[in-house]
PDB file of C-alpha atoms in Angstrom:
ATOM      1  CA  MET A  29     164.816  62.741  -0.991  1.00  0.00           C
ATOM      2  CA  SER A  30     164.365  65.383  -3.607  1.00  0.00           C
ATOM      3  CA  VAL A  31     161.197  66.960  -4.920  1.00  0.00           C
ATOM      4  CA  VAL A  32     160.485  66.540  -8.633  1.00  0.00           C
ATOM      5  CA  GLU A  33     158.808  69.446 -10.373  1.00  0.00           C
ATOM      6  CA  GLN A  34     158.270  69.425 -14.115  1.00  0.00           C
ATOM      7  CA  TYR A  35     156.445  71.916 -16.279  1.00  0.00           C
ATOM      8  CA  ALA A  36     154.439  70.474 -19.133  1.00  0.00           C
ATOM      9  CA  ARG A  37     152.431  71.819 -22.016  1.00  0.00           C
ATOM     10  CA  ALA A  38     148.911  70.465 -22.097  1.00  0.00           C
ATOM     11  CA  HIS A  39     145.563  71.241 -23.645  1.00  0.00           C
ATOM     12  CA  ILE A  40     142.534  71.855 -21.489  1.00  0.00           C
ATOM     13  CA  ILE A  41     139.563  70.544 -23.418  1.00  0.00           C
ATOM     14  CA  THR A  42     136.087  72.062 -23.151  1.00  0.00           C
ATOM     15  CA  ASP A  43     132.978  72.021 -25.319  1.00  0.00           C
ATOM     16  CA  THR A  44     133.472  75.700 -26.170  1.00  0.00           C
ATOM     17  CA  GLN A  45     136.984  75.399 -27.593  1.00  0.00           C
ATOM     18  CA  ASP A  46     137.838  74.627 -31.181  1.00  0.00           C
ATOM     19  CA  ASP A  47     140.673  72.495 -32.516  1.00  0.00           C
ATOM     20  CA  ASP A  48     143.085  75.451 -32.520  1.00  0.00           C
ATOM     21  CA  ARG A  49     143.210  75.676 -28.740  1.00  0.00           C
ATOM     22  CA  GLU A  50     146.515  76.810 -27.288  1.00  0.00           C
ATOM     23  CA  ALA A  51     148.622  74.765 -24.929  1.00  0.00           C
ATOM     24  CA  VAL A  52     148.708  75.848 -21.292  1.00  0.00           C
ATOM     25  CA  ARG A  53     151.446  75.408 -18.717  1.00  0.00           C
ATOM     26  CA  VAL A  54     150.775  72.641 -16.214  1.00  0.00           C
ATOM     27  CA  VAL A  55     152.975  71.772 -13.235  1.00  0.00           C
ATOM     28  CA  LEU A  56     153.645  68.135 -12.370  1.00  0.00           C
ATOM     29  CA  ARG A  57     154.992  67.625  -8.838  1.00  0.00           C
ATOM     30  CA  TYR A  58     156.220  64.762  -6.720  1.00  0.00           C
ATOM     31  CA  ASP A  59     157.430  65.084  -3.132  1.00  0.00           C
ATOM     32  CA  PRO A  60     158.531  61.735  -1.711  1.00  0.00           C
ATOM     33  CA  ASP A  61     158.848  63.205   1.787  1.00  0.00           C
ATOM     34  CA  ALA A  62     155.228  64.410   1.802  1.00  0.00           C
ATOM     35  CA  ASP A  63     153.758  61.237   0.234  1.00  0.00           C
ATOM     36  CA  PRO A  64     155.906  58.791  -1.757  1.00  0.00           C
ATOM     37  CA  ARG A  65     152.833  57.301  -3.447  1.00  0.00           C
ATOM     38  CA  ALA A  66     151.229  60.543  -4.694  1.00  0.00           C
ATOM     39  CA  VAL A  67     151.737  63.030  -7.507  1.00  0.00           C
ATOM     40  CA  ARG A  68     150.241  66.493  -7.907  1.00  0.00           C
ATOM     41  CA  VAL A  69     149.047  68.235 -11.048  1.00  0.00           C
ATOM     42  CA  GLY A  70     148.702  72.010 -10.948  1.00  0.00           C
ATOM     43  CA  LEU A  71     146.513  73.676 -13.579  1.00  0.00           C
ATOM     44  CA  PRO A  72     146.322  77.378 -14.397  1.00  0.00           C
ATOM     45  CA  GLY A  73     144.193  79.300 -11.935  1.00  0.00           C
ATOM     46  CA  HIS A  74     145.705  77.630  -8.848  1.00  0.00           C
ATOM     47  CA  HIS A  75     143.761  74.378  -9.229  1.00  0.00           C
ATOM     48  CA  GLU A  76     145.816  71.466  -7.960  1.00  0.00           C
ATOM     49  CA  TRP A  77     144.933  67.796  -7.615  1.00  0.00           C
ATOM     50  CA  THR A  78     146.789  65.133  -5.663  1.00  0.00           C
ATOM     51  CA  PHE A  79     146.329  61.502  -6.611  1.00  0.00           C
ATOM     52  CA  SER A  80     148.071  58.150  -6.736  1.00  0.00           C
ATOM     53  CA  ARG A  81     151.225  57.899  -8.817  1.00  0.00           C
ATOM     54  CA  SER A  82     150.199  54.353  -9.756  1.00  0.00           C
ATOM     55  CA  LEU A  83     146.886  55.706 -11.105  1.00  0.00           C
ATOM     56  CA  LEU A  84     148.801  57.976 -13.474  1.00  0.00           C
ATOM     57  CA  GLU A  85     151.080  55.136 -14.548  1.00  0.00           C
ATOM     58  CA  GLU A  86     148.256  52.637 -15.103  1.00  0.00           C
ATOM     59  CA  GLY A  87     146.217  55.230 -16.983  1.00  0.00           C
ATOM     60  CA  LEU A  88     148.884  55.497 -19.663  1.00  0.00           C
ATOM     61  CA  ARG A  89     148.095  51.887 -20.636  1.00  0.00           C
ATOM     62  CA  ALA A  90     144.349  51.521 -19.966  1.00  0.00           C
ATOM     63  CA  PRO A  91     141.462  53.615 -18.609  1.00  0.00           C
ATOM     64  CA  VAL A  92     141.473  53.904 -14.802  1.00  0.00           C
ATOM     65  CA  GLY A  93     139.806  56.134 -12.274  1.00  0.00           C
ATOM     66  CA  SER A  94     139.619  56.758  -8.582  1.00  0.00           C
ATOM     67  CA  GLY A  95     137.517  59.384  -6.853  1.00  0.00           C
ATOM     68  CA  GLU A  96     137.906  62.750  -8.577  1.00  0.00           C
ATOM     69  CA  VAL A  97     140.564  61.650 -11.094  1.00  0.00           C
ATOM     70  CA  ARG A  98     140.389  59.495 -14.221  1.00  0.00           C
ATOM     71  CA  VAL A  99     143.246  58.768 -16.640  1.00  0.00           C
ATOM     72  CA  TRP A 100     143.228  57.035 -20.008  1.00  0.00           C
ATOM     73  CA  PRO A 101     145.402  56.681 -23.112  1.00  0.00           C
ATOM     74  CA  LEU A 102     144.315  58.560 -26.217  1.00  0.00           C
ATOM     75  CA  GLY A 103     145.898  56.698 -29.092  1.00  0.00           C
ATOM     76  CA  ARG A 104     149.602  55.940 -29.030  1.00  0.00           C
ATOM     77  CA  VAL A 105     150.883  59.452 -28.406  1.00  0.00           C
ATOM     78  CA  GLN A 106     148.544  61.184 -25.984  1.00  0.00           C
ATOM     79  CA  ALA A 107     146.831  60.655 -22.643  1.00  0.00           C
ATOM     80  CA  VAL A 108     143.914  62.352 -20.936  1.00  0.00           C
ATOM     81  CA  VAL A 109     143.586  63.216 -17.264  1.00  0.00           C
ATOM     82  CA  GLU A 110     140.087  64.168 -16.130  1.00  0.00           C
ATOM     83  CA  PHE A 111     139.509  66.007 -12.835  1.00  0.00           C
ATOM     84  CA  HIS A 112     136.086  66.222 -11.152  1.00  0.00           C
ATOM     85  CA  SER A 113     135.419  68.908  -8.574  1.00  0.00           C
ATOM     86  CA  GLY A 114     131.900  69.563  -7.355  1.00  0.00           C
ATOM     87  CA  GLY A 115     129.805  69.952 -10.495  1.00  0.00           C
ATOM     88  CA  SER A 116     132.685  70.834 -12.818  1.00  0.00           C
ATOM     89  CA  VAL A 117     135.076  68.728 -14.868  1.00  0.00           C
ATOM     90  CA  SER A 118     138.506  69.652 -16.241  1.00  0.00           C
ATOM     91  CA  VAL A 119     139.776  67.454 -19.056  1.00  0.00           C
ATOM     92  CA  VAL A 120     143.495  67.811 -19.763  1.00  0.00           C
ATOM     93  CA  GLN A 121     145.288  66.245 -22.724  1.00  0.00           C
ATOM     94  CA  PHE A 122     149.018  65.499 -22.427  1.00  0.00           C
ATOM     95  CA  GLU A 123     151.640  63.907 -24.602  1.00  0.00           C
ATOM     96  CA  LYS A 124     152.323  60.477 -23.113  1.00  0.00           C
ATOM     97  CA  LYS A 125     156.085  60.947 -23.329  1.00  0.00           C
ATOM     98  CA  THR A 126     155.843  63.979 -21.035  1.00  0.00           C
ATOM     99  CA  LEU A 127     154.007  61.984 -18.367  1.00  0.00           C
ATOM    100  CA  MET A 128     156.332  58.994 -18.799  1.00  0.00           C
ATOM    101  CA  ARG A 129     159.407  61.228 -18.350  1.00  0.00           C
ATOM    102  CA  PHE A 130     157.852  62.716 -15.206  1.00  0.00           C
ATOM    103  CA  LEU A 131     157.094  59.253 -13.794  1.00  0.00           C
ATOM    104  CA  ARG A 132     160.665  58.100 -14.505  1.00  0.00           C
ATOM    105  CA  ARG A 133     161.978  61.122 -12.613  1.00  0.00           C
ATOM    106  CA  THR A 134     159.703  60.355  -9.647  1.00  0.00           C
ATOM    107  CA  TYR A 135     160.982  56.800  -9.398  1.00  0.00           C
ATOM    108  CA  MET A 136     164.589  57.991  -9.597  1.00  0.00           C
ATOM    109  CA  ALA A 137     163.942  60.602  -6.882  1.00  0.00           C
ATOM    110  CA  GLY A 138     162.233  58.072  -4.643  1.00  0.00           C
ATOM    111  CA  ALA A 139     165.102  55.605  -5.023  1.00  0.00           C
ATOM    112  CA  ARG A 140     167.785  58.033  -3.840  1.00  0.00           C
ATOM    113  CA  VAL A 141     169.183  57.450  -0.413  1.00  0.00           C
ATOM    114  CA  PRO A 142     169.536  60.644   1.668  1.00  0.00           C
ATOM    115  CA  SER A 143     173.111  61.552   2.574  1.00  0.00           C
TER     116      SER A 143
END
């Protein structure tokens, strides 16, 4: 099966940033051979989180959370993914359509039969 890797523009939200914050490059990854039920999100600075693909999908419709990761819709167009690590929190805002496209690609990759 093939690995899905998609680059996305997202906003990392902190208390110190204003509304003119710039988008950063985030890497969305799915490797069905490593774990067909997990996705990975790589943030700038080599921070990467692995969590359930179903958590990401459910979080586009309603607030959900598990362990270090929480996902929730933000209006009709955006979604937020919140990562907890030790005493710090990273809050990342995505366009929903970007995450939905990534999820579609993961399901297509997982459905392929190896030759």
